[in-house]
Amino acid sequence: MANRCYLFVTDHEGICPDWADVPDIARQVLAEDVCGVPLLWLAMFRPGDLVTATFPADFDDEEDVTVTAPLAPKQRALDQLDAALPVLARVFADEGPLDGHAALLRAGVAAMPGAFVTVNPYEIAVLDDERAWYDNLRAGLAGLDRPGGPQADRRRLADLAQLRPGRPFPPARLLLDQLDATDDDWWNHTRLLGSGFGRPAPWEQRDATPQGAPAPA
């Protein structure tokens, strides 16, 4: 089973709303991803947005679960997304700009009724060394405000998002315009934005995958 993360736009003022018995939680998920946290989701947050909370175990013989996740009011998340774009353009200069991709994400977040934006990354953090993953997350988010060495910043963000290196970013409208693409382009498009959860995300539609091409993860 794939380890997944979810992007929520919700009125729940806390992290991991999917663990908090929030009613109708599926409608508060804008997108999901597997094995990483999409780059432009990360761009909506900074280290000061990280919140740590402990949740009770599901079963008596399990330990309680402590998770660190980003949480920001919607407008701040969108403002931080915009502010991150020049930084990402420098860090990923070889891959190309992300303004069009960010515009699609911004439209999707803005259209959701919730007041807060958050990501539950727990299943991604525990794939390997959980502590190291969270350290990488903090450093990656810090680099969006105060960039350090571009190679180190690029490596952290690409690792968090699980981007495949060595090729330009795929077009923002890859799915919407039913463009031809390689497997790596399909992969990277999802690692930039995620994919729909129960319904198409603003950057995709159900029948947009060309015949014979792999569906986004």
mmCIF file of C-alpha atoms in Angstrom:
data_model
loop_
_atom_site.group_PDB
_atom_site.id
_atom_site.type_symbol
_atom_site.label_atom_id
_atom_site.label_comp_id
_atom_site.label_asym_id
_atom_site.label_seq_id
_atom_site.Cartn_x
_atom_site.Cartn_y
_atom_site.Cartn_z
ATOM 1 C CA MET A 1 0.000 0.000 0.000
ATOM 2 C CA ALA A 2 1.377 3.432 -0.956
ATOM 3 C CA ASN A 3 2.162 5.946 1.758
ATOM 4 C CA ARG A 4 0.029 9.014 1.091
ATOM 5 C CA CYS A 5 -0.209 12.645 2.119
ATOM 6 C CA TYR A 6 -3.188 14.966 1.774
ATOM 7 C CA LEU A 7 -3.658 18.694 1.170
ATOM 8 C CA PHE A 8 -6.594 20.032 3.193
ATOM 9 C CA VAL A 9 -8.448 23.329 3.017
ATOM 10 C CA THR A 10 -10.526 23.188 6.164
ATOM 11 C CA ASP A 11 -12.136 25.126 8.977
ATOM 12 C CA HIS A 12 -10.504 22.783 11.490
ATOM 13 C CA GLU A 13 -7.911 24.925 13.291
ATOM 14 C CA GLY A 14 -5.366 22.178 13.800
ATOM 15 C CA ILE A 15 -3.169 19.704 11.980
ATOM 16 C CA CYS A 16 -4.271 16.284 10.725
ATOM 17 C CA PRO A 17 -7.992 17.016 10.416
ATOM 18 C CA ASP A 18 -8.370 13.492 9.030
ATOM 19 C CA TRP A 19 -7.417 12.211 12.504
ATOM 20 C CA ALA A 20 -9.732 14.568 14.382
ATOM 21 C CA ASP A 21 -13.188 13.209 13.475
ATOM 22 C CA VAL A 22 -13.931 16.280 11.373
ATOM 23 C CA PRO A 23 -17.294 15.816 9.609
ATOM 24 C CA ASP A 24 -17.305 15.386 5.820
ATOM 25 C CA ILE A 25 -13.522 15.374 5.770
ATOM 26 C CA ALA A 26 -13.223 14.001 2.219
ATOM 27 C CA ARG A 27 -14.694 17.213 0.800
ATOM 28 C CA GLN A 28 -11.937 19.186 2.529
ATOM 29 C CA VAL A 29 -9.167 17.366 0.618
ATOM 30 C CA LEU A 30 -8.019 19.338 -2.417
ATOM 31 C CA ALA A 31 -5.401 16.803 -3.530
ATOM 32 C CA GLU A 32 -3.284 13.848 -2.470
ATOM 33 C CA ASP A 33 0.110 12.400 -3.317
ATOM 34 C CA VAL A 34 2.169 9.271 -2.709
ATOM 35 C CA CYS A 35 5.748 8.879 -1.464
ATOM 36 C CA GLY A 36 6.442 12.638 -1.222
ATOM 37 C CA VAL A 37 4.964 16.070 -0.541
ATOM 38 C CA PRO A 38 4.466 18.076 -3.763
ATOM 39 C CA LEU A 39 6.820 20.993 -4.225
ATOM 40 C CA LEU A 40 4.152 23.672 -4.533
ATOM 41 C CA TRP A 41 2.331 22.448 -1.436
ATOM 42 C CA LEU A 42 5.572 23.016 0.450
ATOM 43 C CA ALA A 43 5.845 26.515 -1.053
ATOM 44 C CA MET A 44 2.715 27.606 0.866
ATOM 45 C CA PHE A 45 4.439 27.170 4.243
ATOM 46 C CA ARG A 46 7.404 28.355 6.282
ATOM 47 C CA PRO A 47 9.060 26.919 9.427
ATOM 48 C CA GLY A 48 6.876 29.066 11.685
ATOM 49 C CA ASP A 49 3.804 27.298 10.309
ATOM 50 C CA LEU A 50 4.926 23.886 11.582
ATOM 51 C CA VAL A 51 2.822 22.514 14.435
ATOM 52 C CA THR A 52 3.516 19.387 16.488
ATOM 53 C CA ALA A 53 0.691 17.410 18.079
ATOM 54 C CA THR A 54 0.207 13.962 19.583
ATOM 55 C CA PHE A 55 -2.751 11.787 18.652
ATOM 56 C CA PRO A 56 -4.023 8.723 20.542
ATOM 57 C CA ALA A 57 -3.282 5.312 19.103
ATOM 58 C CA ASP A 58 -6.045 3.394 17.381
ATOM 59 C CA PHE A 59 -5.413 0.264 19.435
ATOM 60 C CA ASP A 60 -4.456 -0.344 23.071
ATOM 61 C CA ASP A 61 -1.195 -2.086 22.177
ATOM 62 C CA GLU A 62 0.067 0.797 20.010
ATOM 63 C CA GLU A 63 1.898 3.955 21.055
ATOM 64 C CA ASP A 64 0.403 7.406 20.594
ATOM 65 C CA VAL A 65 1.466 9.134 17.379
ATOM 66 C CA THR A 66 3.332 12.454 17.340
ATOM 67 C CA VAL A 67 3.333 14.308 14.041
ATOM 68 C CA THR A 68 4.651 17.660 12.818
ATOM 69 C CA ALA A 69 2.700 19.269 10.005
ATOM 70 C CA PRO A 70 2.317 22.711 8.403
ATOM 71 C CA LEU A 71 -0.795 24.772 9.129
ATOM 72 C CA ALA A 72 -1.526 28.319 7.918
ATOM 73 C CA PRO A 73 -4.537 30.572 7.397
ATOM 74 C CA LYS A 74 -5.566 30.397 3.766
ATOM 75 C CA GLN A 75 -4.525 33.915 2.781
ATOM 76 C CA ARG A 76 -1.113 33.556 4.379
ATOM 77 C CA ALA A 77 -0.583 30.237 2.606
ATOM 78 C CA LEU A 78 -1.439 31.839 -0.744
ATOM 79 C CA ASP A 79 0.771 34.866 -0.079
ATOM 80 C CA GLN A 80 3.658 32.582 0.835
ATOM 81 C CA LEU A 81 3.116 30.574 -2.334
ATOM 82 C CA ASP A 82 3.452 33.764 -4.383
ATOM 83 C CA ALA A 83 6.526 34.856 -2.428
ATOM 84 C CA ALA A 84 8.211 31.490 -2.992
ATOM 85 C CA LEU A 85 8.013 31.589 -6.781
ATOM 86 C CA PRO A 86 11.092 33.808 -7.373
ATOM 87 C CA VAL A 87 13.073 31.617 -4.974
ATOM 88 C CA LEU A 88 11.972 28.428 -6.737
ATOM 89 C CA ALA A 89 12.821 29.994 -10.092
ATOM 90 C CA ARG A 90 16.402 30.482 -8.881
ATOM 91 C CA VAL A 91 16.721 27.134 -7.146
ATOM 92 C CA PHE A 92 15.252 25.235 -10.118
ATOM 93 C CA ALA A 93 16.619 27.507 -12.851
ATOM 94 C CA ASP A 94 17.380 24.571 -15.139
ATOM 95 C CA GLU A 95 13.853 23.162 -14.833
ATOM 96 C CA GLY A 96 11.922 26.353 -15.613
ATOM 97 C CA PRO A 97 9.352 28.656 -13.961
ATOM 98 C CA LEU A 98 6.355 27.433 -11.982
ATOM 99 C CA ASP A 99 4.038 30.436 -12.238
ATOM 100 C CA GLY A 100 1.401 28.582 -14.262
ATOM 101 C CA HIS A 101 1.431 25.576 -11.938
ATOM 102 C CA ALA A 102 1.150 27.853 -8.909
ATOM 103 C CA ALA A 103 -1.785 29.711 -10.473
ATOM 104 C CA LEU A 104 -3.712 26.444 -10.787
ATOM 105 C CA LEU A 105 -2.946 25.517 -7.178
ATOM 106 C CA ARG A 106 -3.846 29.007 -5.986
ATOM 107 C CA ALA A 107 -7.206 28.837 -7.788
ATOM 108 C CA GLY A 108 -7.977 25.461 -6.240
ATOM 109 C CA VAL A 109 -7.123 26.558 -2.705
ATOM 110 C CA ALA A 110 -8.978 29.869 -3.056
ATOM 111 C CA ALA A 111 -12.126 28.123 -4.294
ATOM 112 C CA MET A 112 -12.340 25.838 -1.256
ATOM 113 C CA PRO A 113 -14.503 27.168 1.609
ATOM 114 C CA GLY A 114 -12.124 26.332 4.478
ATOM 115 C CA ALA A 115 -10.157 28.969 6.388
ATOM 116 C CA PHE A 116 -6.929 27.000 6.904
ATOM 117 C CA VAL A 117 -4.511 25.095 4.693
ATOM 118 C CA THR A 118 -2.658 22.085 6.053
ATOM 119 C CA VAL A 119 -0.891 18.932 4.908
ATOM 120 C CA ASN A 120 -0.753 15.629 6.753
ATOM 121 C CA PRO A 121 2.738 14.287 5.871
ATOM 122 C CA TYR A 122 2.973 11.569 8.530
ATOM 123 C CA GLU A 123 2.932 8.551 6.186
ATOM 124 C CA ILE A 124 5.705 10.171 4.130
ATOM 125 C CA ALA A 125 7.837 11.070 7.149
ATOM 126 C CA VAL A 126 7.866 7.484 8.436
ATOM 127 C CA LEU A 127 8.956 5.927 5.138
ATOM 128 C CA ASP A 128 12.591 6.035 6.295
ATOM 129 C CA ASP A 129 14.250 8.108 9.042
ATOM 130 C CA GLU A 130 11.404 10.142 10.534
ATOM 131 C CA ARG A 131 13.581 12.572 12.468
ATOM 132 C CA ALA A 132 15.814 13.244 9.467
ATOM 133 C CA TRP A 133 12.737 13.809 7.296
ATOM 134 C CA TYR A 134 11.374 16.468 9.624
ATOM 135 C CA ASP A 135 14.800 18.129 9.831
ATOM 136 C CA ASN A 136 14.850 18.203 6.024
ATOM 137 C CA LEU A 137 11.328 19.668 5.997
ATOM 138 C CA ARG A 138 12.301 22.523 8.331
ATOM 139 C CA ALA A 139 15.436 23.296 6.353
ATOM 140 C CA GLY A 140 13.562 23.133 3.046
ATOM 141 C CA LEU A 141 10.875 25.549 4.219
ATOM 142 C CA ALA A 142 13.484 27.885 5.728
ATOM 143 C CA GLY A 143 15.223 28.065 2.359
ATOM 144 C CA LEU A 144 12.074 29.533 0.796
ATOM 145 C CA ASP A 145 12.586 32.676 2.891
ATOM 146 C CA ARG A 146 16.349 32.737 3.340
ATOM 147 C CA PRO A 147 17.955 30.741 0.549
ATOM 148 C CA GLY A 148 21.301 29.166 1.348
ATOM 149 C CA GLY A 149 23.363 27.305 -1.196
ATOM 150 C CA PRO A 150 21.185 26.713 -4.267
ATOM 151 C CA GLN A 151 22.379 23.129 -4.690
ATOM 152 C CA ALA A 152 21.564 22.231 -1.080
ATOM 153 C CA ASP A 153 18.174 23.959 -1.267
ATOM 154 C CA ARG A 154 17.398 22.198 -4.537
ATOM 155 C CA ARG A 155 18.421 18.806 -3.162
ATOM 156 C CA ARG A 156 16.243 19.177 -0.039
ATOM 157 C CA LEU A 157 13.142 20.310 -1.892
ATOM 158 C CA ALA A 158 13.521 17.745 -4.664
ATOM 159 C CA ASP A 159 13.936 15.007 -2.056
ATOM 160 C CA LEU A 160 10.859 16.107 -0.091
ATOM 161 C CA ALA A 161 8.788 16.205 -3.273
ATOM 162 C CA GLN A 162 10.470 13.140 -4.834
ATOM 163 C CA LEU A 163 11.042 14.948 -8.126
ATOM 164 C CA ARG A 164 12.929 13.128 -10.860
ATOM 165 C CA PRO A 165 15.898 15.329 -11.823
ATOM 166 C CA GLY A 166 17.454 16.165 -15.138
ATOM 167 C CA ARG A 167 14.530 17.435 -17.218
ATOM 168 C CA PRO A 168 12.430 20.626 -17.553
ATOM 169 C CA PHE A 169 9.269 20.856 -15.487
ATOM 170 C CA PRO A 170 6.244 19.588 -17.455
ATOM 171 C CA PRO A 171 3.659 22.159 -18.591
ATOM 172 C CA ALA A 172 1.157 23.240 -15.970
ATOM 173 C CA ARG A 173 -1.717 22.266 -18.290
ATOM 174 C CA LEU A 174 -0.304 18.835 -19.083
ATOM 175 C CA LEU A 175 -3.568 17.130 -18.130
ATOM 176 C CA LEU A 176 -6.022 19.881 -19.018
ATOM 177 C CA ASP A 177 -4.720 20.128 -22.579
ATOM 178 C CA GLN A 178 -4.125 16.367 -22.975
ATOM 179 C CA LEU A 179 -0.505 16.852 -23.981
ATOM 180 C CA ASP A 180 1.839 14.035 -24.889
ATOM 181 C CA ALA A 181 4.390 13.354 -22.172
ATOM 182 C CA THR A 182 6.971 10.870 -20.963
ATOM 183 C CA ASP A 183 6.613 8.816 -17.810
ATOM 184 C CA ASP A 184 9.022 11.190 -16.048
ATOM 185 C CA ASP A 185 6.886 14.189 -17.014
ATOM 186 C CA TRP A 186 3.743 12.553 -15.651
ATOM 187 C CA TRP A 187 5.611 11.725 -12.477
ATOM 188 C CA ASN A 188 7.013 15.234 -12.016
ATOM 189 C CA HIS A 189 3.697 16.942 -12.718
ATOM 190 C CA THR A 190 2.183 15.055 -9.816
ATOM 191 C CA ARG A 191 5.233 15.753 -7.645
ATOM 192 C CA LEU A 192 4.656 19.467 -8.266
ATOM 193 C CA LEU A 193 0.892 19.584 -7.616
ATOM 194 C CA GLY A 194 -0.474 16.243 -6.438
ATOM 195 C CA SER A 195 -3.537 14.595 -7.893
ATOM 196 C CA GLY A 196 -7.268 14.762 -7.289
ATOM 197 C CA PHE A 197 -8.905 12.980 -4.377
ATOM 198 C CA GLY A 198 -12.352 11.633 -5.234
ATOM 199 C CA ARG A 199 -12.773 14.324 -7.889
ATOM 200 C CA PRO A 200 -10.469 16.043 -10.374
ATOM 201 C CA ALA A 201 -8.125 18.695 -9.034
ATOM 202 C CA PRO A 202 -8.129 22.068 -10.843
ATOM 203 C CA TRP A 203 -5.092 20.979 -12.883
ATOM 204 C CA GLU A 204 -6.602 17.720 -14.137
ATOM 205 C CA GLN A 205 -9.751 16.076 -15.372
ATOM 206 C CA ARG A 206 -10.838 12.471 -15.331
ATOM 207 C CA ASP A 207 -10.448 11.815 -19.083
ATOM 208 C CA ALA A 208 -7.308 13.901 -19.651
ATOM 209 C CA THR A 209 -4.787 11.037 -19.736
ATOM 210 C CA PRO A 210 -3.869 10.303 -23.384
ATOM 211 C CA GLN A 211 -4.386 6.761 -24.573
ATOM 212 C CA GLY A 212 -1.517 4.567 -23.463
ATOM 213 C CA ALA A 213 -0.017 7.073 -21.014
ATOM 214 C CA PRO A 214 0.196 6.171 -17.318
ATOM 215 C CA ALA A 215 -2.279 7.879 -15.036
ATOM 216 C CA PRO A 216 -0.787 10.238 -12.434
ATOM 217 C CA ALA A 217 -0.032 8.606 -9.094
#
